[in-house]
């Protein structure tokens, strides 16, 4: 995958009732509602864990590549928790600005060491323990403050560095299973999402041109004391042994297109940094 192609990424995809739209010009704690994504997560055309997608074809002029143009450098791959933490810091270095104008950091900004949300049997999110396949996982919490009669939007960016690519792949597939099991979920006391839909796409499917796999979720967000139902979006992408995820909880005055676009900006920005940090020199 080339930086130029990623930085020019501008797409709007509507598939299966899910919307992920975005353009990138290159440029009290609220922990993540989730960090988990897991065999390839694509709903169709995905490889199983450890299996490579089809090789690019060159039949015919203008043929589209069928596999992600990303070749990781083994020497750059994180092998220890400290390596993984440094990589995650690099990937998150864009801060709130990756989401667009007006977004600011919340306090605390980063999730505590070892934080790992787990969807319990009752479909409520609880704090668990990171699996042994995870070297490091961290979430940044941000918001778009209320202004002009509009409510406060809260967003998160999560980076999870696994020991292997296969482990990251399994994380992606497990996420799809969670939505099938729990289309209605309790995020925390007084906050819930309903009617969740989930769609996974391998590279080249459903407009995915930036990652080996993506998982997108959409539903309705409800918060005690805030009237109405609002947009809830969550998206995770995998690049090698790394997954990056973004989430947005809507508020009065903010529509789906606005928030989905901000999510895409933040996701692509993180993928660019992950690629630059992990790819072999060309």
PDB file of C-alpha atoms in Angstrom:
ATOM      1  CA  UNK A   1       0.000   0.000   0.000  1.00  0.00           C
ATOM      2  CA  UNK A   2       1.391   3.380  -0.886  1.00  0.00           C
ATOM      3  CA  UNK A   3       1.163   6.531   1.199  1.00  0.00           C
ATOM      4  CA  UNK A   4      -0.012   8.434  -1.871  1.00  0.00           C
ATOM      5  CA  UNK A   5      -2.935   6.100  -2.458  1.00  0.00           C
ATOM      6  CA  UNK A   6      -3.983   6.150   1.178  1.00  0.00           C
ATOM      7  CA  UNK A   7      -3.674   9.916   1.499  1.00  0.00           C
ATOM      8  CA  UNK A   8      -5.882  10.394  -1.557  1.00  0.00           C
ATOM      9  CA  UNK A   9      -8.502   8.045  -0.163  1.00  0.00           C
ATOM     10  CA  UNK A  10     -11.951   9.576  -0.452  1.00  0.00           C
ATOM     11  CA  UNK A  11     -14.920   7.285  -0.452  1.00  0.00           C
ATOM     12  CA  UNK A  12     -18.547   6.859   0.468  1.00  0.00           C
ATOM     13  CA  UNK A  13     -19.742   3.306   0.880  1.00  0.00           C
ATOM     14  CA  UNK A  14     -23.274   2.239   1.633  1.00  0.00           C
ATOM     15  CA  UNK A  15     -23.622  -1.509   1.974  1.00  0.00           C
ATOM     16  CA  UNK A  16     -25.988  -3.664   3.971  1.00  0.00           C
ATOM     17  CA  UNK A  17     -27.377  -0.612   5.726  1.00  0.00           C
ATOM     18  CA  UNK A  18     -23.931   0.503   6.883  1.00  0.00           C
ATOM     19  CA  UNK A  19     -22.337   3.818   5.989  1.00  0.00           C
ATOM     20  CA  UNK A  20     -18.659   4.614   6.131  1.00  0.00           C
ATOM     21  CA  UNK A  21     -17.766   7.796   4.324  1.00  0.00           C
ATOM     22  CA  UNK A  22     -14.629   9.829   4.387  1.00  0.00           C
ATOM     23  CA  UNK A  23     -11.938  11.836   2.703  1.00  0.00           C
ATOM     24  CA  UNK A  24      -8.340  12.147   3.795  1.00  0.00           C
ATOM     25  CA  UNK A  25      -6.041  14.871   2.620  1.00  0.00           C
ATOM     26  CA  UNK A  26      -3.132  13.231   4.450  1.00  0.00           C
ATOM     27  CA  UNK A  27      -3.105  15.641   6.703  1.00  0.00           C
ATOM     28  CA  UNK A  28     -13.586  11.210  34.272  1.00  0.00           C
ATOM     29  CA  UNK A  29     -12.230   8.526  31.713  1.00  0.00           C
ATOM     30  CA  UNK A  30     -14.400   7.442  28.826  1.00  0.00           C
ATOM     31  CA  UNK A  31     -12.659   4.209  27.821  1.00  0.00           C
ATOM     32  CA  UNK A  32     -13.440   2.552  24.499  1.00  0.00           C
ATOM     33  CA  UNK A  33     -16.854   0.983  24.194  1.00  0.00           C
ATOM     34  CA  UNK A  34     -14.863  -1.852  22.659  1.00  0.00           C
ATOM     35  CA  UNK A  35     -11.429  -2.603  21.283  1.00  0.00           C
ATOM     36  CA  UNK A  36     -12.006  -6.056  19.940  1.00  0.00           C
ATOM     37  CA  UNK A  37     -12.279  -6.846  16.299  1.00  0.00           C
ATOM     38  CA  UNK A  38     -11.091 -11.237  14.962  1.00  0.00           C
ATOM     39  CA  UNK A  39     -10.510 -15.584  11.060  1.00  0.00           C
ATOM     40  CA  UNK A  40     -10.597 -12.843   8.428  1.00  0.00           C
ATOM     41  CA  UNK A  41     -13.423 -10.546   9.395  1.00  0.00           C
ATOM     42  CA  UNK A  42     -14.826 -10.010   5.940  1.00  0.00           C
ATOM     43  CA  UNK A  43     -18.387 -11.085   5.399  1.00  0.00           C
ATOM     44  CA  UNK A  44     -17.516 -12.387   1.975  1.00  0.00           C
ATOM     45  CA  UNK A  45     -14.379 -13.196   0.049  1.00  0.00           C
ATOM     46  CA  UNK A  46     -12.106 -13.232   3.086  1.00  0.00           C
ATOM     47  CA  UNK A  47      -9.215 -15.511   3.754  1.00  0.00           C
ATOM     48  CA  UNK A  48      -9.088 -17.635   6.870  1.00  0.00           C
ATOM     49  CA  UNK A  49      -6.499 -16.728   9.519  1.00  0.00           C
ATOM     50  CA  UNK A  50      -2.997 -17.199   8.228  1.00  0.00           C
ATOM     51  CA  UNK A  51      -4.155 -17.414   4.623  1.00  0.00           C
ATOM     52  CA  UNK A  52      -3.049 -14.706   2.209  1.00  0.00           C
ATOM     53  CA  UNK A  53      -5.504 -12.968  -0.134  1.00  0.00           C
ATOM     54  CA  UNK A  54      -5.201 -13.561  -3.839  1.00  0.00           C
ATOM     55  CA  UNK A  55      -2.160 -12.091  -5.535  1.00  0.00           C
ATOM     56  CA  UNK A  56      -2.556  -8.971  -7.660  1.00  0.00           C
ATOM     57  CA  UNK A  57      -3.447  -9.638 -11.250  1.00  0.00           C
ATOM     58  CA  UNK A  58      -2.230  -7.790 -14.284  1.00  0.00           C
ATOM     59  CA  UNK A  59      -4.674  -9.065 -16.875  1.00  0.00           C
ATOM     60  CA  UNK A  60      -5.826  -6.177 -18.975  1.00  0.00           C
ATOM     61  CA  UNK A  61      -5.134  -2.485 -18.884  1.00  0.00           C
ATOM     62  CA  UNK A  62      -6.233  -0.737 -15.713  1.00  0.00           C
ATOM     63  CA  UNK A  63      -6.850  -3.991 -13.812  1.00  0.00           C
ATOM     64  CA  UNK A  64      -7.498  -3.368 -10.140  1.00  0.00           C
ATOM     65  CA  UNK A  65      -5.164  -4.999  -7.599  1.00  0.00           C
ATOM     66  CA  UNK A  66      -6.778  -7.850  -5.673  1.00  0.00           C
ATOM     67  CA  UNK A  67      -4.446  -7.785  -2.675  1.00  0.00           C
ATOM     68  CA  UNK A  68      -3.254  -5.063  -0.349  1.00  0.00           C
ATOM     69  CA  UNK A  69       0.006  -3.477  -1.480  1.00  0.00           C
ATOM     70  CA  UNK A  70       1.668  -3.727   1.918  1.00  0.00           C
ATOM     71  CA  UNK A  71       4.905  -5.609   2.604  1.00  0.00           C
ATOM     72  CA  UNK A  72       5.906  -5.438   6.268  1.00  0.00           C
ATOM     73  CA  UNK A  73       9.566  -5.352   7.241  1.00  0.00           C
ATOM     74  CA  UNK A  74      10.209  -8.151   9.786  1.00  0.00           C
ATOM     75  CA  UNK A  75      12.906  -6.003  11.367  1.00  0.00           C
ATOM     76  CA  UNK A  76      10.311  -3.320  12.145  1.00  0.00           C
ATOM     77  CA  UNK A  77       7.710  -5.673  13.596  1.00  0.00           C
ATOM     78  CA  UNK A  78       7.178  -5.111  17.341  1.00  0.00           C
ATOM     79  CA  UNK A  79       8.189  -8.133  19.389  1.00  0.00           C
ATOM     80  CA  UNK A  80       7.882  -6.874  22.973  1.00  0.00           C
ATOM     81  CA  UNK A  81       5.250  -4.894  24.878  1.00  0.00           C
ATOM     82  CA  UNK A  82       7.621  -1.919  24.921  1.00  0.00           C
ATOM     83  CA  UNK A  83       8.033  -2.091  21.125  1.00  0.00           C
ATOM     84  CA  UNK A  84       4.270  -2.308  20.723  1.00  0.00           C
ATOM     85  CA  UNK A  85       3.654   0.642  23.042  1.00  0.00           C
ATOM     86  CA  UNK A  86       6.028   2.823  21.015  1.00  0.00           C
ATOM     87  CA  UNK A  87       4.284   1.817  17.802  1.00  0.00           C
ATOM     88  CA  UNK A  88       0.853   2.571  19.264  1.00  0.00           C
ATOM     89  CA  UNK A  89       2.039   5.993  20.388  1.00  0.00           C
ATOM     90  CA  UNK A  90       3.227   6.714  16.847  1.00  0.00           C
ATOM     91  CA  UNK A  91      -0.074   5.595  15.325  1.00  0.00           C
ATOM     92  CA  UNK A  92      -2.046   7.818  17.715  1.00  0.00           C
ATOM     93  CA  UNK A  93       0.284  10.790  17.317  1.00  0.00           C
ATOM     94  CA  UNK A  94      -2.215  12.768  15.221  1.00  0.00           C
ATOM     95  CA  UNK A  95      -4.338  13.298  18.308  1.00  0.00           C
ATOM     96  CA  UNK A  96      -7.798  14.889  18.130  1.00  0.00           C
ATOM     97  CA  UNK A  97      -6.841  16.695  14.930  1.00  0.00           C
ATOM     98  CA  UNK A  98      -7.124  13.407  13.037  1.00  0.00           C
ATOM     99  CA  UNK A  99     -10.882  13.609  13.542  1.00  0.00           C
ATOM    100  CA  UNK A 100     -11.259  17.102  12.156  1.00  0.00           C
ATOM    101  CA  UNK A 101     -11.627  20.694  13.373  1.00  0.00           C
ATOM    102  CA  UNK A 102     -12.959  21.252  16.853  1.00  0.00           C
ATOM    103  CA  UNK A 103     -12.184  17.869  18.395  1.00  0.00           C
ATOM    104  CA  UNK A 104     -10.332  17.955  21.723  1.00  0.00           C
ATOM    105  CA  UNK A 105      -8.812  15.430  24.113  1.00  0.00           C
ATOM    106  CA  UNK A 106     -10.824  14.261  27.078  1.00  0.00           C
ATOM    107  CA  UNK A 107      -9.386  13.762  30.551  1.00  0.00           C
ATOM    108  CA  UNK A 108      -7.972  11.217  31.001  1.00  0.00           C
ATOM    109  CA  UNK A 109      -6.930  11.008  27.381  1.00  0.00           C
ATOM    110  CA  UNK A 110      -5.469   7.490  27.309  1.00  0.00           C
ATOM    111  CA  UNK A 111      -6.914   4.291  28.749  1.00  0.00           C
ATOM    112  CA  UNK A 112      -5.008   2.703  31.649  1.00  0.00           C
ATOM    113  CA  UNK A 113      -2.405   0.010  31.073  1.00  0.00           C
ATOM    114  CA  UNK A 114      -4.043  -3.388  30.671  1.00  0.00           C
ATOM    115  CA  UNK A 115      -7.544  -2.084  29.945  1.00  0.00           C
ATOM    116  CA  UNK A 116      -9.489  -4.572  27.797  1.00  0.00           C
ATOM    117  CA  UNK A 117     -13.293  -4.425  27.361  1.00  0.00           C
ATOM    118  CA  UNK A 118     -15.200  -7.707  27.168  1.00  0.00           C
ATOM    119  CA  UNK A 119     -18.802  -8.243  26.041  1.00  0.00           C
ATOM    120  CA  UNK A 120     -20.359 -10.329  28.821  1.00  0.00           C
ATOM    121  CA  UNK A 121     -23.094 -12.931  28.401  1.00  0.00           C
ATOM    122  CA  UNK A 122     -25.745 -10.368  29.299  1.00  0.00           C
ATOM    123  CA  UNK A 123     -24.606  -8.122  26.404  1.00  0.00           C
ATOM    124  CA  UNK A 124     -23.073  -5.521  28.708  1.00  0.00           C
ATOM    125  CA  UNK A 125     -19.475  -4.365  28.303  1.00  0.00           C
ATOM    126  CA  UNK A 126     -17.189  -5.093  31.239  1.00  0.00           C
ATOM    127  CA  UNK A 127     -13.499  -4.727  31.988  1.00  0.00           C
ATOM    128  CA  UNK A 128     -11.521  -7.878  31.283  1.00  0.00           C
ATOM    129  CA  UNK A 129      -7.929  -8.972  30.810  1.00  0.00           C
ATOM    130  CA  UNK A 130      -6.033  -8.672  27.505  1.00  0.00           C
ATOM    131  CA  UNK A 131      -5.463 -12.061  25.861  1.00  0.00           C
ATOM    132  CA  UNK A 132      -1.875 -13.348  25.716  1.00  0.00           C
ATOM    133  CA  UNK A 133      -1.826 -12.670  21.960  1.00  0.00           C
ATOM    134  CA  UNK A 134      -1.908  -8.904  22.633  1.00  0.00           C
ATOM    135  CA  UNK A 135       1.372  -7.058  23.118  1.00  0.00           C
ATOM    136  CA  UNK A 136      -0.244  -3.702  23.801  1.00  0.00           C
ATOM    137  CA  UNK A 137      -3.601  -1.972  23.436  1.00  0.00           C
ATOM    138  CA  UNK A 138      -4.484   1.639  24.138  1.00  0.00           C
ATOM    139  CA  UNK A 139      -7.437   3.909  23.479  1.00  0.00           C
ATOM    140  CA  UNK A 140      -7.518   7.690  23.142  1.00  0.00           C
ATOM    141  CA  UNK A 141     -10.758   9.418  24.206  1.00  0.00           C
ATOM    142  CA  UNK A 142     -11.817  12.669  22.554  1.00  0.00           C
ATOM    143  CA  UNK A 143     -14.893  14.770  21.970  1.00  0.00           C
ATOM    144  CA  UNK A 144     -16.434  17.480  19.862  1.00  0.00           C
ATOM    145  CA  UNK A 145     -17.774  19.861  22.531  1.00  0.00           C
ATOM    146  CA  UNK A 146     -21.338  21.090  22.482  1.00  0.00           C
ATOM    147  CA  UNK A 147     -21.762  24.342  20.556  1.00  0.00           C
ATOM    148  CA  UNK A 148     -24.346  26.194  18.529  1.00  0.00           C
ATOM    149  CA  UNK A 149     -27.229  24.222  19.959  1.00  0.00           C
ATOM    150  CA  UNK A 150     -25.590  20.883  19.132  1.00  0.00           C
ATOM    151  CA  UNK A 151     -24.731  18.231  21.695  1.00  0.00           C
ATOM    152  CA  UNK A 152     -21.349  16.759  22.635  1.00  0.00           C
ATOM    153  CA  UNK A 153     -20.019  13.980  20.394  1.00  0.00           C
ATOM    154  CA  UNK A 154     -17.653  11.512  22.043  1.00  0.00           C
ATOM    155  CA  UNK A 155     -15.190   9.483  20.006  1.00  0.00           C
ATOM    156  CA  UNK A 156     -12.364   7.026  20.559  1.00  0.00           C
ATOM    157  CA  UNK A 157      -9.334   5.815  18.619  1.00  0.00           C
ATOM    158  CA  UNK A 158      -7.866   2.441  19.590  1.00  0.00           C
ATOM    159  CA  UNK A 159      -4.637   0.715  18.574  1.00  0.00           C
ATOM    160  CA  UNK A 160      -4.068  -2.954  19.375  1.00  0.00           C
ATOM    161  CA  UNK A 161      -0.758  -4.605  18.548  1.00  0.00           C
ATOM    162  CA  UNK A 162      -0.830  -8.394  18.448  1.00  0.00           C
ATOM    163  CA  UNK A 163       2.060 -10.820  18.552  1.00  0.00           C
ATOM    164  CA  UNK A 164       1.123 -12.211  15.134  1.00  0.00           C
ATOM    165  CA  UNK A 165      -0.968 -11.343  12.107  1.00  0.00           C
ATOM    166  CA  UNK A 166      -3.107 -14.442  12.692  1.00  0.00           C
ATOM    167  CA  UNK A 167      -4.015 -13.221  16.183  1.00  0.00           C
ATOM    168  CA  UNK A 168      -5.097  -9.845  14.798  1.00  0.00           C
ATOM    169  CA  UNK A 169      -7.160 -11.666  12.170  1.00  0.00           C
ATOM    170  CA  UNK A 170      -8.999 -13.689  14.815  1.00  0.00           C
ATOM    171  CA  UNK A 171      -9.772 -10.524  16.751  1.00  0.00           C
ATOM    172  CA  UNK A 172     -11.490  -9.126  13.665  1.00  0.00           C
ATOM    173  CA  UNK A 173     -13.719 -12.186  13.153  1.00  0.00           C
ATOM    174  CA  UNK A 174     -14.734 -12.360  16.799  1.00  0.00           C
ATOM    175  CA  UNK A 175     -16.169  -8.865  16.499  1.00  0.00           C
ATOM    176  CA  UNK A 176     -18.628  -9.935  13.821  1.00  0.00           C
ATOM    177  CA  UNK A 177     -19.800 -12.737  16.088  1.00  0.00           C
ATOM    178  CA  UNK A 178     -20.377 -10.296  18.956  1.00  0.00           C
ATOM    179  CA  UNK A 179     -22.920  -8.277  17.000  1.00  0.00           C
ATOM    180  CA  UNK A 180     -24.762 -11.416  15.917  1.00  0.00           C
ATOM    181  CA  UNK A 181     -24.957 -12.448  19.559  1.00  0.00           C
ATOM    182  CA  UNK A 182     -25.791  -9.003  20.937  1.00  0.00           C
ATOM    183  CA  UNK A 183     -27.430  -6.525  18.517  1.00  0.00           C
ATOM    184  CA  UNK A 184     -28.397  -4.510  21.609  1.00  0.00           C
ATOM    185  CA  UNK A 185     -25.566  -3.698  24.031  1.00  0.00           C
ATOM    186  CA  UNK A 186     -25.035  -1.790  27.266  1.00  0.00           C
ATOM    187  CA  UNK A 187     -21.911   0.357  26.929  1.00  0.00           C
ATOM    188  CA  UNK A 188     -21.906   1.527  30.548  1.00  0.00           C
ATOM    189  CA  UNK A 189     -24.446   2.714  33.123  1.00  0.00           C
ATOM    190  CA  UNK A 190     -26.939   4.996  31.386  1.00  0.00           C
ATOM    191  CA  UNK A 191     -25.610   4.350  27.855  1.00  0.00           C
ATOM    192  CA  UNK A 192     -26.615   1.701  25.344  1.00  0.00           C
ATOM    193  CA  UNK A 193     -26.771   0.950  21.632  1.00  0.00           C
ATOM    194  CA  UNK A 194     -29.590  -0.830  19.827  1.00  0.00           C
ATOM    195  CA  UNK A 195     -30.159  -2.360  16.414  1.00  0.00           C
ATOM    196  CA  UNK A 196     -26.479  -2.924  15.695  1.00  0.00           C
ATOM    197  CA  UNK A 197     -25.621  -4.113  12.188  1.00  0.00           C
ATOM    198  CA  UNK A 198     -22.169  -5.338  11.219  1.00  0.00           C
ATOM    199  CA  UNK A 199     -20.376  -5.838   7.927  1.00  0.00           C
ATOM    200  CA  UNK A 200     -16.868  -7.149   7.299  1.00  0.00           C
ATOM    201  CA  UNK A 201     -14.946  -6.555   4.079  1.00  0.00           C
ATOM    202  CA  UNK A 202     -11.646  -7.913   2.850  1.00  0.00           C
ATOM    203  CA  UNK A 203      -9.412  -5.664   0.771  1.00  0.00           C
ATOM    204  CA  UNK A 204     -11.098  -4.726  -2.501  1.00  0.00           C
ATOM    205  CA  UNK A 205     -14.612  -5.555  -1.248  1.00  0.00           C
ATOM    206  CA  UNK A 206     -17.235  -2.961  -0.328  1.00  0.00           C
ATOM    207  CA  UNK A 207     -14.944  -0.004  -0.990  1.00  0.00           C
ATOM    208  CA  UNK A 208     -12.125  -1.199   1.285  1.00  0.00           C
ATOM    209  CA  UNK A 209      -8.910   0.024  -0.347  1.00  0.00           C
ATOM    210  CA  UNK A 210      -6.870   0.799   2.758  1.00  0.00           C
ATOM    211  CA  UNK A 211      -6.611  -2.344   4.912  1.00  0.00           C
ATOM    212  CA  UNK A 212      -6.387  -6.123   4.764  1.00  0.00           C
ATOM    213  CA  UNK A 213      -9.753  -6.366   6.516  1.00  0.00           C
ATOM    214  CA  UNK A 214     -12.334  -3.968   7.889  1.00  0.00           C
ATOM    215  CA  UNK A 215     -15.351  -4.376  10.161  1.00  0.00           C
ATOM    216  CA  UNK A 216     -17.985  -1.642  10.270  1.00  0.00           C
ATOM    217  CA  UNK A 217     -20.883  -1.392  12.707  1.00  0.00           C
ATOM    218  CA  UNK A 218     -23.819   0.974  12.897  1.00  0.00           C
ATOM    219  CA  UNK A 219     -26.640   1.340  15.382  1.00  0.00           C
ATOM    220  CA  UNK A 220     -28.615   3.780  17.517  1.00  0.00           C
ATOM    221  CA  UNK A 221     -27.070   5.359  20.593  1.00  0.00           C
ATOM    222  CA  UNK A 222     -29.198   6.208  23.624  1.00  0.00           C
ATOM    223  CA  UNK A 223     -28.030   8.058  26.716  1.00  0.00           C
ATOM    224  CA  UNK A 224     -29.977   8.812  29.856  1.00  0.00           C
ATOM    225  CA  UNK A 225     -30.854  12.506  30.011  1.00  0.00           C
ATOM    226  CA  UNK A 226     -30.351  13.056  26.263  1.00  0.00           C
ATOM    227  CA  UNK A 227     -33.566  12.979  24.239  1.00  0.00           C
ATOM    228  CA  UNK A 228     -33.863  10.824  21.137  1.00  0.00           C
ATOM    229  CA  UNK A 229     -31.793   8.195  19.389  1.00  0.00           C
ATOM    230  CA  UNK A 230     -28.493   9.179  17.819  1.00  0.00           C
ATOM    231  CA  UNK A 231     -25.871   7.723  15.502  1.00  0.00           C
ATOM    232  CA  UNK A 232     -23.501   5.089  16.790  1.00  0.00           C
ATOM    233  CA  UNK A 233     -20.628   3.973  14.606  1.00  0.00           C
ATOM    234  CA  UNK A 234     -17.675   1.682  15.137  1.00  0.00           C
ATOM    235  CA  UNK A 235     -15.059   0.645  12.602  1.00  0.00           C
ATOM    236  CA  UNK A 236     -11.927  -1.473  12.849  1.00  0.00           C
ATOM    237  CA  UNK A 237      -9.236  -2.182  10.262  1.00  0.00           C
ATOM    238  CA  UNK A 238      -6.290  -4.551  10.215  1.00  0.00           C
ATOM    239  CA  UNK A 239      -2.836  -3.967   8.795  1.00  0.00           C
ATOM    240  CA  UNK A 240      -0.549  -6.915   9.499  1.00  0.00           C
ATOM    241  CA  UNK A 241      -0.393  -7.586  13.228  1.00  0.00           C
ATOM    242  CA  UNK A 242      -2.019  -4.249  14.090  1.00  0.00           C
ATOM    243  CA  UNK A 243      -5.676  -3.326  14.350  1.00  0.00           C
ATOM    244  CA  UNK A 244      -6.950   0.246  14.564  1.00  0.00           C
ATOM    245  CA  UNK A 245     -10.483   1.090  15.620  1.00  0.00           C
ATOM    246  CA  UNK A 246     -12.597   4.231  15.826  1.00  0.00           C
ATOM    247  CA  UNK A 247     -15.965   4.801  17.453  1.00  0.00           C
ATOM    248  CA  UNK A 248     -18.399   7.704  17.566  1.00  0.00           C
ATOM    249  CA  UNK A 249     -21.393   8.309  19.823  1.00  0.00           C
ATOM    250  CA  UNK A 250     -23.709  10.883  18.309  1.00  0.00           C
ATOM    251  CA  UNK A 251     -25.615  13.742  19.884  1.00  0.00           C
ATOM    252  CA  UNK A 252     -28.416  16.145  18.965  1.00  0.00           C
ATOM    253  CA  UNK A 253     -27.607  18.226  15.899  1.00  0.00           C
ATOM    254  CA  UNK A 254     -25.023  15.846  14.411  1.00  0.00           C
ATOM    255  CA  UNK A 255     -25.971  13.613  11.487  1.00  0.00           C
ATOM    256  CA  UNK A 256     -24.664  10.263  10.318  1.00  0.00           C
ATOM    257  CA  UNK A 257     -22.756  11.591   7.317  1.00  0.00           C
ATOM    258  CA  UNK A 258     -20.808  14.063   9.447  1.00  0.00           C
ATOM    259  CA  UNK A 259     -19.762  11.495  12.025  1.00  0.00           C
ATOM    260  CA  UNK A 260     -19.033   8.692   9.552  1.00  0.00           C
ATOM    261  CA  UNK A 261     -16.778  11.069   7.642  1.00  0.00           C
ATOM    262  CA  UNK A 262     -14.901  12.034  10.812  1.00  0.00           C
ATOM    263  CA  UNK A 263     -14.466   8.327  11.614  1.00  0.00           C
ATOM    264  CA  UNK A 264     -13.016   7.670   8.171  1.00  0.00           C
ATOM    265  CA  UNK A 265     -10.574  10.583   8.515  1.00  0.00           C
ATOM    266  CA  UNK A 266      -9.299   9.244  11.830  1.00  0.00           C
ATOM    267  CA  UNK A 267      -9.076   5.646  10.647  1.00  0.00           C
ATOM    268  CA  UNK A 268      -7.158   6.435   7.455  1.00  0.00           C
ATOM    269  CA  UNK A 269      -4.763   8.701   9.371  1.00  0.00           C
ATOM    270  CA  UNK A 270      -3.907   5.861  11.743  1.00  0.00           C
ATOM    271  CA  UNK A 271      -3.472   3.377   8.903  1.00  0.00           C
ATOM    272  CA  UNK A 272      -1.040   5.730   7.170  1.00  0.00           C
ATOM    273  CA  UNK A 273       1.106   5.962  10.310  1.00  0.00           C
ATOM    274  CA  UNK A 274       0.971   2.206  10.845  1.00  0.00           C
ATOM    275  CA  UNK A 275       2.051   1.602   7.265  1.00  0.00           C
ATOM    276  CA  UNK A 276       4.925   4.065   7.483  1.00  0.00           C
ATOM    277  CA  UNK A 277       6.143   2.449  10.705  1.00  0.00           C
ATOM    278  CA  UNK A 278       5.913  -1.173   9.580  1.00  0.00           C
ATOM    279  CA  UNK A 279       6.437  -1.302   5.808  1.00  0.00           C
ATOM    280  CA  UNK A 280       9.685  -2.453   4.251  1.00  0.00           C
ATOM    281  CA  UNK A 281      11.643   0.291   2.450  1.00  0.00           C
ATOM    282  CA  UNK A 282      10.806   0.548  -1.239  1.00  0.00           C
TER     283      UNK A 282
END
